[in-house]
Amino acid sequence: MDGRAAGAIALKRPRRRRGLSLADTARALTQYAEDLRHPRLPAVASVQRSVARWESAAPTMPDERYQLLMAHLYAHTPSGDLALGAGTDFAEYLDALGQLGESERRIAELRTTLLRAATDAGGGMLALMSPGAQTILADALVDPSRADDATAATLSSVVADVNAQVGSLPFVRLQLMLAPAVETCRRLLAGPLPGPIVPALRKAAVAASALAARIAFETRDDAASRALYVEANREAALLGQPWRQANVYMSHALVTLYSTHGIDNARPLVNQAVRAARTGESARVRARAHALQAEIAARAGEERASQAALALSWYDIESNQSDDPAAESFSSGHLRGFEGVRELYVGNPSTAHDRFARSAAALTAPREQVQRAIVTTDQALARIRMDDAQAAAELLHECITAATSTGGRVPSIRLRRARQELRPWRREDFVADLDDHLMDVLGT
């Protein structure tokens, strides 16, 4: 069976599970089109024929309008509640679209659209849980000794869903969606858990606390961020998996680097990350730690140390990744950005510009948009140092737009620093236009 035929079968499954006929589905889609104030659909009989074609032995792909309406249909349970997490009809529907040949980007757009609807309606974490997940967690919280693999899987799924939306949803929304998972992890780990389940729950706690720490920083709550990093680091140490601890150190180092002047506070955290990563199981995490070490050295003017750390990072990136536990965490596209930082501080700004451009071109996934905004801002800095201030200002307009989509703090910090380097051109019209744009969207 080819992928499209399997996709048609998968698309049919949630409809039949709900007891919906083709005509029932057509009427439901027509009602959603009306409720969402979309253009009126054709007659029900015509919509019914379209549904049948999507589920046929030689299926066609629903167009974007029908994809969205189907997403709303399967995102809502028969009782009307939103359910978007693993094991839901919505998750199965998105998987079916992928098998039919739809792009990952379009599937991510559908997921983000429904997540926005969930948070607008106050669904938050509840909408991210699979059916029955609330019952699972409620039972575990009443009696932690009843926690099991399903408890840990539910929490991990919630954290992964929130993490996947970084760059797609504003950080203030992500914070609301993640907070219940963080608190649930805390309460369960404080209770009398069954021994076999502790490592899995601790992994979920590390991921939840580290992500919450990063989001707290983005929402300008530095005290909460520091406390959450301490919590994540403590749980990671208890796990005995150095690569997870290295990730916590790196995340903490980055927010420290961006929120303080100079490198003195960030450097010890980077060094701890490198030491932990060298004894860990993930080459990708080692690559990222060495890349961050290269950035710190470059900012300190240590050209040879920076180049040596980058060489180690490339070695790690190009090593065998088949069983890497964090295979998707760092890529050559990310590393090009660190190469650009090195050139920006201790090399050639023209070379830096090219490295940043290649990195930005590679960072196309929704999850990578915050990083792409940072890289593009650094690319503008390279243009300034190449004495092409007007071209830099043009690029910074794009960065402003990207920064406003999530409310991210780091892109805003980088934008302000780039604007400071434009002071020699402050009387130019292109700088005045940039200031107007900054004032309009960032209030700065």
XYZ file of C-alpha atoms in Angstrom:
444
model
C 0.000 0.000 0.000
C 1.443 3.383 -0.974
C 1.446 6.392 1.322
C -1.548 8.103 -0.279
C -3.744 5.029 0.006
C -2.694 4.636 3.652
C -3.462 8.317 4.145
C -6.979 7.839 2.781
C -7.584 4.984 5.202
C -6.207 7.064 8.084
C -8.462 9.969 7.077
C -11.486 7.699 7.128
C -10.726 6.256 10.572
C -11.725 9.199 12.852
C -14.889 9.788 10.813
C -16.018 6.202 11.282
C -14.988 6.160 14.919
C -17.371 9.064 15.486
C -20.149 7.295 13.631
C -20.300 9.999 10.942
C -21.551 9.184 7.466
C -20.160 11.022 4.438
C -23.284 13.201 4.479
C -22.891 13.880 8.219
C -19.309 15.002 7.612
C -20.381 17.250 4.745
C -23.047 18.880 6.927
C -20.531 19.367 9.767
C -18.036 21.045 7.441
C -20.768 23.293 6.097
C -21.712 24.294 9.639
C -18.089 25.057 10.571
C -17.741 27.197 7.442
C -20.772 29.174 8.582
C -19.610 29.437 12.208
C -16.136 30.617 11.141
C -17.659 33.051 8.640
C -15.952 31.413 5.679
C -17.369 31.699 2.168
C -20.412 29.486 1.760
C -19.620 25.909 0.721
C -21.344 24.204 -2.215
C -24.429 22.087 -1.671
C -24.056 19.290 0.891
C -24.167 16.650 -1.860
C -21.182 18.300 -3.557
C -19.203 18.488 -0.296
C -20.075 14.834 0.353
C -18.559 13.861 -3.008
C -15.381 15.751 -2.095
C -15.094 13.876 1.207
C -15.529 10.594 -0.650
C -12.744 11.508 -3.090
C -10.349 12.248 -0.212
C -11.017 8.765 1.188
C -11.034 6.841 -2.102
C -8.533 4.232 -3.294
C -6.945 6.932 -5.468
C -7.425 9.878 -3.104
C -7.182 13.567 -3.852
C -5.852 16.114 -1.357
C -8.361 18.427 0.371
C -7.636 22.040 -0.557
C -6.536 24.487 2.148
C -10.061 25.657 2.956
C -11.330 22.136 3.511
C -8.164 21.192 5.416
C -8.893 23.959 7.914
C -12.551 23.026 8.274
C -11.638 19.357 8.787
C -9.072 20.457 11.384
C -11.800 22.236 13.349
C -14.088 19.221 13.038
C -11.544 16.762 14.420
C -10.042 19.173 16.968
C -13.402 19.179 18.763
C -14.621 16.097 20.572
C -18.231 14.983 20.025
C -19.053 16.789 23.287
C -17.581 20.032 21.918
C -14.313 20.173 23.892
C -10.992 20.922 22.205
C -8.512 18.025 22.145
C -5.275 18.442 20.183
C -2.734 16.182 21.848
C -1.306 12.761 21.060
C -3.909 10.081 20.469
C -6.688 12.490 19.475
C -8.683 12.505 16.256
C -6.973 15.793 15.433
C -3.493 14.237 15.705
C -4.618 11.314 13.538
C -6.067 13.733 10.985
C -2.779 15.664 10.700
C -0.910 12.385 10.313
C -3.295 11.372 7.532
C -2.627 14.643 5.691
C 1.087 13.921 5.901
C 0.567 10.483 4.385
C -1.511 12.041 1.614
C 1.502 14.189 0.754
C 0.828 17.486 2.508
C 3.942 19.458 3.516
C 5.213 19.635 7.079
C 4.950 23.421 6.931
C 1.253 23.354 6.068
C 0.564 20.774 8.777
C 2.399 22.996 11.281
C 0.266 25.954 10.162
C -2.934 23.992 10.805
C -1.709 22.932 14.219
C -0.771 26.509 15.132
C -4.144 27.830 13.959
C -6.002 25.405 16.206
C -3.656 26.076 19.134
C -4.409 29.778 18.797
C -8.100 28.984 18.880
C -7.554 26.872 21.990
C -5.689 29.561 23.894
C -8.042 32.310 22.742
C -10.870 30.275 24.234
C -8.961 29.600 27.442
C -8.401 25.906 26.686
C -4.681 26.021 27.413
C -3.123 22.811 28.573
C -6.450 20.989 28.618
C -6.679 21.245 24.852
C -3.212 19.756 24.451
C -4.030 16.618 26.382
C -5.129 13.387 24.808
C -8.552 12.026 25.768
C -8.481 10.795 29.342
C -5.226 12.601 30.142
C -6.869 14.877 32.685
C -8.182 11.837 34.513
C -4.729 10.231 34.442
C -3.073 13.296 35.970
C -5.858 13.935 38.460
C -5.619 10.376 39.762
C -1.829 10.640 40.046
C -2.013 13.943 41.904
C -4.495 12.525 44.415
C -2.255 9.502 44.959
C 1.280 9.749 43.422
C 1.805 6.042 44.107
C -0.651 5.419 41.245
C 1.494 7.279 38.690
C 2.545 5.104 35.766
C 4.004 5.260 32.266
C 0.856 6.977 30.970
C 1.345 9.773 33.509
C 4.889 10.461 32.341
C 3.905 10.165 28.666
C 1.074 12.662 29.125
C 3.343 15.235 30.750
C 6.067 14.721 28.137
C 3.507 15.183 25.373
C 2.271 18.484 26.820
C 5.834 19.827 27.133
C 6.720 18.685 23.608
C 3.602 20.336 22.185
C 4.423 23.652 23.847
C 8.061 23.435 22.772
C 7.015 22.821 19.171
C 5.085 26.116 19.176
C 8.050 28.327 20.094
C 8.239 30.767 17.208
C 4.593 30.275 16.267
C 2.721 31.514 19.344
C 3.502 34.462 21.649
C 5.555 33.509 24.689
C 2.874 34.745 27.062
C 0.518 32.108 25.676
C 3.145 29.405 25.854
C 3.774 30.277 29.491
C 0.101 29.770 30.340
C 0.006 26.483 28.459
C 3.122 25.108 30.167
C 2.559 26.185 33.780
C 0.187 23.327 34.749
C 2.679 20.714 33.512
C 5.510 22.265 35.542
C 3.423 22.275 38.705
C 2.196 18.723 38.135
C 5.796 17.486 37.783
C 6.742 19.201 41.036
C 3.886 17.680 43.004
C 4.380 14.197 41.675
C 8.142 14.165 42.299
C 7.492 15.294 45.872
C 5.196 12.340 46.490
C 5.692 8.588 47.039
C 6.180 7.569 43.412
C 6.668 3.978 42.248
C 10.400 3.530 41.694
C 10.284 2.482 38.006
C 8.362 5.597 36.975
C 10.705 8.141 38.587
C 13.229 8.465 35.707
C 10.527 9.073 33.098
C 8.800 11.686 35.258
C 12.138 13.306 36.001
C 12.866 13.608 32.266
C 9.518 15.344 31.814
C 10.313 17.624 34.762
C 13.719 18.600 33.327
C 12.194 19.436 29.951
C 9.279 21.330 31.512
C 11.394 23.387 33.943
C 14.077 24.266 31.389
C 11.490 25.356 28.827
C 9.567 27.296 31.471
C 12.815 29.016 32.507
C 13.485 30.109 28.949
C 9.887 31.343 28.522
C 10.035 33.205 31.858
C 13.129 34.994 30.591
C 11.366 35.877 27.339
C 8.483 37.363 29.340
C 10.965 39.384 31.451
C 10.609 37.468 34.699
C 14.310 36.939 35.415
C 13.880 35.845 39.033
C 11.475 33.068 38.042
C 13.775 32.097 35.186
C 16.773 31.639 37.480
C 14.755 29.579 39.963
C 13.430 27.330 37.209
C 16.928 26.742 35.841
C 18.087 25.704 39.314
C 15.161 23.298 39.475
C 15.845 21.871 36.001
C 19.548 21.451 36.769
C 18.823 19.648 40.044
C 16.511 17.146 38.389
C 18.897 16.646 35.454
C 21.749 15.852 37.858
C 19.583 13.232 39.560
C 18.868 11.586 36.214
C 22.513 10.827 35.543
C 22.271 11.762 31.841
C 24.937 14.419 31.218
C 23.600 15.515 27.842
C 20.343 16.659 29.452
C 22.268 18.620 32.072
C 24.387 20.171 29.305
C 21.205 21.373 27.600
C 20.042 23.054 30.806
C 23.413 24.768 31.260
C 23.378 25.997 27.653
C 19.885 27.411 27.851
C 20.776 29.164 31.110
C 24.008 30.476 29.590
C 22.232 31.937 26.588
C 19.618 33.838 28.562
C 22.385 35.054 30.895
C 24.437 36.243 27.923
C 21.492 38.134 26.486
C 20.274 39.651 29.742
C 23.593 40.904 31.161
C 26.387 43.046 29.787
C 29.556 41.172 28.960
C 30.345 37.473 29.102
C 31.566 37.023 32.675
C 28.339 35.513 34.033
C 27.628 33.340 31.003
C 31.097 31.874 30.552
C 31.100 29.574 33.634
C 27.753 28.128 32.537
C 29.103 27.470 29.045
C 32.146 25.722 30.472
C 29.902 23.544 32.637
C 27.827 22.709 29.559
C 30.928 21.648 27.630
C 32.141 19.428 30.472
C 28.757 17.753 30.802
C 28.327 17.338 27.027
C 31.731 15.681 26.632
C 30.628 12.840 28.914
C 27.131 12.637 27.431
C 25.608 10.452 24.749
C 24.633 13.188 22.257
C 27.047 14.418 19.597
C 24.555 17.144 18.646
C 24.524 18.488 22.179
C 28.356 18.443 22.205
C 28.327 20.319 18.907
C 26.043 22.992 20.308
C 28.101 23.324 23.504
C 31.316 23.766 21.533
C 29.607 26.278 19.223
C 28.476 28.323 22.213
C 31.997 28.109 23.628
C 33.267 29.458 20.287
C 30.869 32.420 20.510
C 32.007 33.285 24.037
C 35.662 33.125 22.978
C 34.971 35.313 19.922
C 33.201 37.930 22.023
C 36.273 37.942 24.288
C 38.549 38.490 21.271
C 40.119 35.024 21.593
C 40.449 34.161 17.911
C 42.383 30.888 18.179
C 40.225 29.518 21.005
C 37.095 30.367 19.049
C 38.364 28.631 15.915
C 39.361 25.527 17.902
C 35.908 25.277 19.496
C 34.233 25.640 16.090
C 36.412 22.857 14.682
C 35.264 20.581 17.500
C 31.659 21.537 16.812
C 31.961 20.633 13.125
C 33.594 17.333 14.084
C 30.618 16.538 16.317
C 28.067 17.583 13.674
C 29.662 15.387 11.029
C 29.974 12.303 13.256
C 27.553 9.367 13.136
C 24.154 10.550 14.416
C 22.111 7.360 14.015
C 21.417 6.828 17.718
C 21.736 10.403 18.993
C 19.104 11.059 21.698
C 18.922 14.736 20.640
C 19.351 14.359 16.894
C 17.061 17.293 16.016
C 18.432 19.748 18.568
C 21.246 21.303 16.515
C 22.111 21.406 12.820
C 24.711 22.684 10.411
C 22.352 25.603 9.725
C 22.571 26.621 13.378
C 26.345 26.177 13.319
C 26.708 28.530 10.335
C 25.219 31.211 12.552
C 27.917 30.629 15.166
C 30.543 30.812 12.422
C 29.087 34.182 11.519
C 29.387 35.376 15.123
C 33.053 34.378 15.176
C 33.741 36.313 11.958
C 31.756 39.289 13.252
C 33.947 39.652 16.360
C 37.377 38.360 15.335
C 37.233 37.998 11.568
C 35.867 39.553 8.406
C 32.394 41.174 8.451
C 31.840 40.257 4.798
C 32.469 36.596 5.578
C 30.252 36.928 8.641
C 27.464 38.304 6.453
C 27.640 35.306 4.126
C 27.627 32.835 7.041
C 24.582 34.531 8.577
C 22.770 34.510 5.228
C 23.371 30.756 4.820
C 22.237 30.104 8.366
C 19.050 32.146 7.975
C 18.233 30.341 4.724
C 18.503 26.990 6.512
C 16.375 27.970 9.529
C 12.953 27.646 7.943
C 10.945 25.486 10.364
C 8.343 27.241 12.556
C 10.297 26.193 15.671
C 13.392 27.976 14.278
C 11.885 31.399 13.629
C 13.162 32.999 16.850
C 16.692 31.786 16.056
C 16.308 32.990 12.472
C 15.373 36.475 13.701
C 18.512 36.531 15.872
C 20.732 35.411 12.991
C 19.202 37.961 10.625
C 19.790 40.759 13.143
C 23.441 39.716 13.365
C 23.544 39.752 9.573
C 22.414 43.380 9.695
C 25.248 44.119 12.146
C 27.673 42.682 9.617
C 26.282 45.053 6.969
C 26.833 48.004 9.303
C 30.465 46.988 9.772
C 30.753 46.702 5.990
C 29.674 50.396 5.843
C 26.375 49.523 4.195
C 24.089 51.045 6.814
C 21.083 51.522 4.540
C 21.051 47.831 3.557
C 21.373 46.959 7.252
C 18.330 49.088 8.087
C 16.320 47.352 5.361
C 17.150 43.978 6.871
C 16.298 45.181 10.378
C 12.765 46.009 9.227
C 12.335 42.272 8.551
C 13.732 41.481 11.995
C 11.246 43.812 13.672
C 8.361 42.014 11.988
C 9.726 38.637 13.092
C 10.280 39.821 16.673
C 6.701 41.016 17.059
C 5.164 37.671 16.064
C 6.233 35.969 19.323
C 7.094 38.857 21.637
C 10.530 37.292 22.054
C 12.940 39.209 24.270
C 16.199 38.113 22.646
C 15.398 39.412 19.146
C 14.303 42.700 20.742
C 17.592 42.977 22.644
C 19.570 42.280 19.481
C 17.504 44.862 17.572
C 18.252 47.561 20.134
C 21.972 46.800 19.986
C 21.944 46.906 16.197
C 20.124 50.233 16.308
C 22.834 51.618 18.610
C 25.438 50.856 15.950
C 23.448 52.971 13.489
C 24.022 56.138 15.544
C 26.539 57.622 13.085
C 23.706 57.631 10.502
C 21.005 58.898 12.875
C 20.173 61.905 10.667
C 19.502 59.721 7.628
C 15.915 59.127 6.520
C 16.343 55.347 6.490
C 17.255 55.414 10.189
C 14.263 57.628 10.982
C 12.019 55.143 9.179
C 13.525 52.310 11.212
C 12.943 54.226 14.461
C 9.314 54.782 13.497
C 8.899 51.070 12.865
C 10.525 50.201 16.190
C 8.305 52.664 18.019
C 5.165 51.391 16.306
C 5.630 47.714 17.104
C 8.018 47.478 20.032
C 7.393 50.747 21.829
C 11.112 51.518 21.931
